PDB file of N, CA and C in Angstrom:
ATOM      1  N   MET A   1     155.133  59.617 125.707  1.00  0.00           N
ATOM      2  CA  MET A   1     156.516  59.534 125.338  1.00  0.00           C
ATOM      3  C   MET A   1     157.185  58.522 126.252  1.00  0.00           C
ATOM      4  N   ALA A   2     157.896  57.607 125.682  1.00  0.00           N
ATOM      5  CA  ALA A   2     158.522  56.539 126.445  1.00  0.00           C
ATOM      6  C   ALA A   2     159.809  57.018 127.090  1.00  0.00           C
ATOM      7  N   ASP A   3     160.139  56.378 128.196  1.00  0.00           N
ATOM      8  CA  ASP A   3     161.389  56.668 128.893  1.00  0.00           C
ATOM      9  C   ASP A   3     162.522  55.981 128.147  1.00  0.00           C
ATOM     10  N   PRO A   4     163.528  56.726 127.671  1.00  0.00           N
ATOM     11  CA  PRO A   4     164.607  56.102 126.898  1.00  0.00           C
ATOM     12  C   PRO A   4     165.486  55.176 127.733  1.00  0.00           C
ATOM     13  N   ALA A   5     165.412  55.257 129.073  1.00  0.00           N
ATOM     14  CA  ALA A   5     166.242  54.413 129.925  1.00  0.00           C
ATOM     15  C   ALA A   5     165.710  52.982 129.984  1.00  0.00           C
ATOM     16  N   THR A   6     164.449  52.795 129.693  1.00  0.00           N
ATOM     17  CA  THR A   6     163.882  51.447 129.746  1.00  0.00           C
ATOM     18  C   THR A   6     164.022  50.773 128.391  1.00  0.00           C
ATOM     19  N   THR A   7     164.173  49.450 128.418  1.00  0.00           N
ATOM     20  CA  THR A   7     164.323  48.712 127.166  1.00  0.00           C
ATOM     21  C   THR A   7     163.090  47.899 126.821  1.00  0.00           C
ATOM     22  N   ALA A   8     162.104  47.860 127.699  1.00  0.00           N
ATOM     23  CA  ALA A   8     160.895  47.087 127.435  1.00  0.00           C
ATOM     24  C   ALA A   8     160.045  47.803 126.394  1.00  0.00           C
ATOM     25  N   THR A   9     159.542  47.051 125.434  1.00  0.00           N
ATOM     26  CA  THR A   9     158.667  47.612 124.409  1.00  0.00           C
ATOM     27  C   THR A   9     157.351  46.859 124.443  1.00  0.00           C
ATOM     28  N   PRO A  10     156.257  47.502 124.101  1.00  0.00           N
ATOM     29  CA  PRO A  10     154.972  46.811 124.063  1.00  0.00           C
ATOM     30  C   PRO A  10     154.983  45.709 123.002  1.00  0.00           C
ATOM     31  N   THR A  11     154.255  44.639 123.286  1.00  0.00           N
ATOM     32  CA  THR A  11     154.239  43.515 122.350  1.00  0.00           C
ATOM     33  C   THR A  11     153.352  43.779 121.151  1.00  0.00           C
ATOM     34  N   ALA A  12     152.360  44.633 121.321  1.00  0.00           N
ATOM     35  CA  ALA A  12     151.454  44.934 120.206  1.00  0.00           C
ATOM     36  C   ALA A  12     151.220  46.432 120.154  1.00  0.00           C
ATOM     37  N   VAL A  13     150.810  46.883 118.993  1.00  0.00           N
ATOM     38  CA  VAL A  13     150.517  48.302 118.840  1.00  0.00           C
ATOM     39  C   VAL A  13     149.302  48.629 119.706  1.00  0.00           C
ATOM     40  N   GLY A  14     149.414  49.653 120.534  1.00  0.00           N
ATOM     41  CA  GLY A  14     148.304  50.039 121.398  1.00  0.00           C
ATOM     42  C   GLY A  14     148.182  49.172 122.630  1.00  0.00           C
ATOM     43  N   ALA A  15     149.219  48.452 123.015  1.00  0.00           N
ATOM     44  CA  ALA A  15     149.131  47.568 124.172  1.00  0.00           C
ATOM     45  C   ALA A  15     148.969  48.354 125.466  1.00  0.00           C
ATOM     46  N   ALA A  16     149.445  49.588 125.503  1.00  0.00           N
ATOM     47  CA  ALA A  16     149.328  50.397 126.706  1.00  0.00           C
ATOM     48  C   ALA A  16     147.923  50.972 126.863  1.00  0.00           C
ATOM     49  N   ASP A  17     147.115  50.927 125.830  1.00  0.00           N
ATOM     50  CA  ASP A  17     145.762  51.460 125.887  1.00  0.00           C
ATOM     51  C   ASP A  17     144.847  50.501 126.628  1.00  0.00           C
ATOM     52  N   THR A  18     143.767  51.045 127.129  1.00  0.00           N
ATOM     53  CA  THR A  18     142.785  50.215 127.810  1.00  0.00           C
ATOM     54  C   THR A  18     141.914  49.496 126.780  1.00  0.00           C
ATOM     55  N   ALA A  19     141.052  48.625 127.259  1.00  0.00           N
ATOM     56  CA  ALA A  19     140.191  47.859 126.365  1.00  0.00           C
ATOM     57  C   ALA A  19     139.166  48.759 125.666  1.00  0.00           C
ATOM     58  N   THR A  20     138.827  49.886 126.297  1.00  0.00           N
ATOM     59  CA  THR A  20     137.817  50.771 125.715  1.00  0.00           C
ATOM     60  C   THR A  20     138.416  51.810 124.791  1.00  0.00           C
ATOM     61  N   GLY A  21     139.722  51.894 124.708  1.00  0.00           N
ATOM     62  CA  GLY A  21     140.344  52.861 123.814  1.00  0.00           C
ATOM     63  C   GLY A  21     141.546  53.512 124.453  1.00  0.00           C
ATOM     64  N   PRO A  22     142.066  54.522 123.808  1.00  0.00           N
ATOM     65  CA  PRO A  22     143.243  55.195 124.349  1.00  0.00           C
ATOM     66  C   PRO A  22     142.938  55.900 125.662  1.00  0.00           C
ATOM     67  N   LYS A  23     143.977  56.149 126.440  1.00  0.00           N
ATOM     68  CA  LYS A  23     143.801  56.794 127.739  1.00  0.00           C
ATOM     69  C   LYS A  23     143.412  58.262 127.595  1.00  0.00           C
ATOM     70  N   THR A  24     143.842  58.911 126.534  1.00  0.00           N
ATOM     71  CA  THR A  24     143.484  60.309 126.305  1.00  0.00           C
ATOM     72  C   THR A  24     142.719  60.429 124.997  1.00  0.00           C
ATOM     73  N   MET A  25     141.965  61.495 124.884  1.00  0.00           N
ATOM     74  CA  MET A  25     141.173  61.719 123.678  1.00  0.00           C
ATOM     75  C   MET A  25     141.530  63.089 123.133  1.00  0.00           C
ATOM     76  N   ASP A  26     142.801  63.315 122.844  1.00  0.00           N
ATOM     77  CA  ASP A  26     143.253  64.626 122.409  1.00  0.00           C
ATOM     78  C   ASP A  26     142.981  64.884 120.939  1.00  0.00           C
ATOM     79  N   ALA A  27     142.878  63.866 120.124  1.00  0.00           N
ATOM     80  CA  ALA A  27     142.728  64.078 118.688  1.00  0.00           C
ATOM     81  C   ALA A  27     141.353  63.638 118.199  1.00  0.00           C
ATOM     82  N   GLY A  28     140.364  63.747 119.044  1.00  0.00           N
ATOM     83  CA  GLY A  28     139.033  63.297 118.645  1.00  0.00           C
ATOM     84  C   GLY A  28     137.995  64.360 118.853  1.00  0.00           C
ATOM     85  N   LYS A  29     136.746  63.931 118.960  1.00  0.00           N
ATOM     86  CA  LYS A  29     135.655  64.890 119.057  1.00  0.00           C
ATOM     87  C   LYS A  29     135.637  65.627 120.391  1.00  0.00           C
ATOM     88  N   TRP A  30     136.219  65.043 121.456  1.00  0.00           N
ATOM     89  CA  TRP A  30     136.294  65.765 122.724  1.00  0.00           C
ATOM     90  C   TRP A  30     137.146  67.010 122.577  1.00  0.00           C
ATOM     91  N   ALA A  31     138.243  66.903 121.859  1.00  0.00           N
ATOM     92  CA  ALA A  31     139.108  68.061 121.638  1.00  0.00           C
ATOM     93  C   ALA A  31     138.370  69.121 120.841  1.00  0.00           C
ATOM     94  N   ASN A  32     137.591  68.713 119.856  1.00  0.00           N
ATOM     95  CA  ASN A  32     136.812  69.675 119.070  1.00  0.00           C
ATOM     96  C   ASN A  32     135.792  70.392 119.939  1.00  0.00           C
ATOM     97  N   LYS A  33     135.153  69.657 120.844  1.00  0.00           N
ATOM     98  CA  LYS A  33     134.177  70.284 121.737  1.00  0.00           C
ATOM     99  C   LYS A  33     134.857  71.293 122.649  1.00  0.00           C
ATOM    100  N   ARG A  34     136.059  70.950 123.118  1.00  0.00           N
ATOM    101  CA  ARG A  34     136.790  71.892 123.974  1.00  0.00           C
ATOM    102  C   ARG A  34     137.152  73.157 123.210  1.00  0.00           C
ATOM    103  N   VAL A  35     137.542  73.013 121.965  1.00  0.00           N
ATOM    104  CA  VAL A  35     137.899  74.177 121.154  1.00  0.00           C
ATOM    105  C   VAL A  35     136.678  75.068 120.963  1.00  0.00           C
ATOM    106  N   TYR A  36     135.540  74.485 120.622  1.00  0.00           N
ATOM    107  CA  TYR A  36     134.328  75.277 120.413  1.00  0.00           C
ATOM    108  C   TYR A  36     133.861  75.925 121.712  1.00  0.00           C
ATOM    109  N   LEU A  37     133.991  75.221 122.826  1.00  0.00           N
ATOM    110  CA  LEU A  37     133.598  75.792 124.108  1.00  0.00           C
ATOM    111  C   LEU A  37     134.486  76.984 124.455  1.00  0.00           C
ATOM    112  N   ARG A  38     135.791  76.846 124.241  1.00  0.00           N
ATOM    113  CA  ARG A  38     136.707  77.960 124.473  1.00  0.00           C
ATOM    114  C   ARG A  38     136.387  79.139 123.561  1.00  0.00           C
ATOM    115  N   LEU A  39     136.054  78.851 122.316  1.00  0.00           N
ATOM    116  CA  LEU A  39     135.705  79.904 121.364  1.00  0.00           C
ATOM    117  C   LEU A  39     134.487  80.686 121.844  1.00  0.00           C
ATOM    118  N   VAL A  40     133.473  80.001 122.321  1.00  0.00           N
ATOM    119  CA  VAL A  40     132.269  80.662 122.821  1.00  0.00           C
ATOM    120  C   VAL A  40     132.587  81.489 124.063  1.00  0.00           C
ATOM    121  N   ILE A  41     133.369  80.921 124.982  1.00  0.00           N
ATOM    122  CA  ILE A  41     133.706  81.637 126.216  1.00  0.00           C
ATOM    123  C   ILE A  41     134.538  82.881 125.912  1.00  0.00           C
ATOM    124  N   TYR A  42     135.550  82.746 125.056  1.00  0.00           N
ATOM    125  CA  TYR A  42     136.386  83.898 124.715  1.00  0.00           C
ATOM    126  C   TYR A  42     135.582  84.963 123.986  1.00  0.00           C
ATOM    127  N   THR A  43     134.711  84.559 123.063  1.00  0.00           N
ATOM    128  CA  THR A  43     133.897  85.525 122.332  1.00  0.00           C
ATOM    129  C   THR A  43     132.969  86.275 123.282  1.00  0.00           C
ATOM    130  N   ALA A  44     132.325  85.564 124.183  1.00  0.00           N
ATOM    131  CA  ALA A  44     131.437  86.214 125.148  1.00  0.00           C
ATOM    132  C   ALA A  44     132.225  87.140 126.069  1.00  0.00           C
ATOM    133  N   GLY A  45     133.399  86.709 126.486  1.00  0.00           N
ATOM    134  CA  GLY A  45     134.223  87.538 127.368  1.00  0.00           C
ATOM    135  C   GLY A  45     134.699  88.806 126.690  1.00  0.00           C
ATOM    136  N   ILE A  46     135.117  88.701 125.449  1.00  0.00           N
ATOM    137  CA  ILE A  46     135.577  89.873 124.704  1.00  0.00           C
ATOM    138  C   ILE A  46     134.421  90.848 124.490  1.00  0.00           C
ATOM    139  N   HIS A  47     133.238  90.342 124.174  1.00  0.00           N
ATOM    140  CA  HIS A  47     132.088  91.219 123.983  1.00  0.00           C
ATOM    141  C   HIS A  47     131.693  91.897 125.297  1.00  0.00           C
ATOM    142  N   ALA A  48     131.758  91.173 126.401  1.00  0.00           N
ATOM    143  CA  ALA A  48     131.441  91.769 127.700  1.00  0.00           C
ATOM    144  C   ALA A  48     132.454  92.856 128.047  1.00  0.00           C
ATOM    145  N   PHE A  49     133.729  92.611 127.804  1.00  0.00           N
ATOM    146  CA  PHE A  49     134.764  93.609 128.071  1.00  0.00           C
ATOM    147  C   PHE A  49     134.574  94.837 127.181  1.00  0.00           C
ATOM    148  N   ALA A  50     134.294  94.618 125.893  1.00  0.00           N
ATOM    149  CA  ALA A  50     134.076  95.734 124.975  1.00  0.00           C
ATOM    150  C   ALA A  50     132.837  96.533 125.390  1.00  0.00           C
ATOM    151  N   GLY A  51     131.787  95.854 125.827  1.00  0.00           N
ATOM    152  CA  GLY A  51     130.587  96.544 126.302  1.00  0.00           C
ATOM    153  C   GLY A  51     130.870  97.383 127.534  1.00  0.00           C
ATOM    154  N   PHE A  52     131.721  96.874 128.432  1.00  0.00           N
ATOM    155  CA  PHE A  52     132.092  97.626 129.623  1.00  0.00           C
ATOM    156  C   PHE A  52     132.883  98.874 129.245  1.00  0.00           C
ATOM    157  N   ILE A  53     133.807  98.752 128.322  1.00  0.00           N
ATOM    158  CA  ILE A  53     134.585  99.909 127.870  1.00  0.00           C
ATOM    159  C   ILE A  53     133.668 100.940 127.211  1.00  0.00           C
ATOM    160  N   MET A  54     132.721 100.478 126.399  1.00  0.00           N
ATOM    161  CA  MET A  54     131.772 101.399 125.761  1.00  0.00           C
ATOM    162  C   MET A  54     130.910 102.100 126.814  1.00  0.00           C
ATOM    163  N   LEU A  55     130.521 101.376 127.849  1.00  0.00           N
ATOM    164  CA  LEU A  55     129.751 101.973 128.940  1.00  0.00           C
ATOM    165  C   LEU A  55     130.564 103.058 129.638  1.00  0.00           C
ATOM    166  N   LEU A  56     131.842 102.801 129.861  1.00  0.00           N
ATOM    167  CA  LEU A  56     132.691 103.812 130.494  1.00  0.00           C
ATOM    168  C   LEU A  56     132.794 105.066 129.634  1.00  0.00           C
ATOM    169  N   PHE A  57     132.954 104.902 128.333  1.00  0.00           N
ATOM    170  CA  PHE A  57     133.010 106.066 127.447  1.00  0.00           C
ATOM    171  C   PHE A  57     131.683 106.818 127.450  1.00  0.00           C
ATOM    172  N   GLU A  58     130.569 106.103 127.454  1.00  0.00           N
ATOM    173  CA  GLU A  58     129.254 106.750 127.463  1.00  0.00           C
ATOM    174  C   GLU A  58     129.052 107.516 128.756  1.00  0.00           C
ATOM    175  N   LEU A  59     129.387 106.930 129.874  1.00  0.00           N
ATOM    176  CA  LEU A  59     129.235 107.621 131.156  1.00  0.00           C
ATOM    177  C   LEU A  59     130.206 108.791 131.270  1.00  0.00           C
ATOM    178  N   GLY A  60     131.386 108.647 130.718  1.00  0.00           N
ATOM    179  CA  GLY A  60     132.355 109.739 130.748  1.00  0.00           C
ATOM    180  C   GLY A  60     131.935 110.911 129.885  1.00  0.00           C
ATOM    181  N   SER A  61     131.276 110.653 128.775  1.00  0.00           N
ATOM    182  CA  SER A  61     130.841 111.733 127.890  1.00  0.00           C
ATOM    183  C   SER A  61     129.666 112.507 128.468  1.00  0.00           C
ATOM    184  N   ARG A  62     128.917 111.914 129.351  1.00  0.00           N
ATOM    185  CA  ARG A  62     127.764 112.601 129.984  1.00  0.00           C
ATOM    186  C   ARG A  62     128.193 113.583 131.049  1.00  0.00           C
ATOM    187  N   ASN A  63     129.382 113.486 131.550  1.00  0.00           N
ATOM    188  CA  ASN A  63     129.834 114.362 132.638  1.00  0.00           C
ATOM    189  C   ASN A  63     130.391 115.688 132.156  1.00  0.00           C
ATOM    190  N   LYS A  64     130.338 115.965 130.873  1.00  0.00           N
ATOM    191  CA  LYS A  64     130.860 117.238 130.367  1.00  0.00           C
ATOM    192  C   LYS A  64     129.894 118.362 130.595  1.00  0.00           C
TER     193      LYS A  64
END
């Protein structure tokens, strides 16, 4: 996002980008990989938490 106080504009579209491409890769395959990685981590974490809760119920039921 540009600073509204400055009046300088780039001479060409993408002039602020480097020669190898944009400075960030938010809308490309890197973002997709991050989403899938988060999905795997959250799924594994939720299953581990649910397994721990089930273990607590199993151990609690044995003490009767």
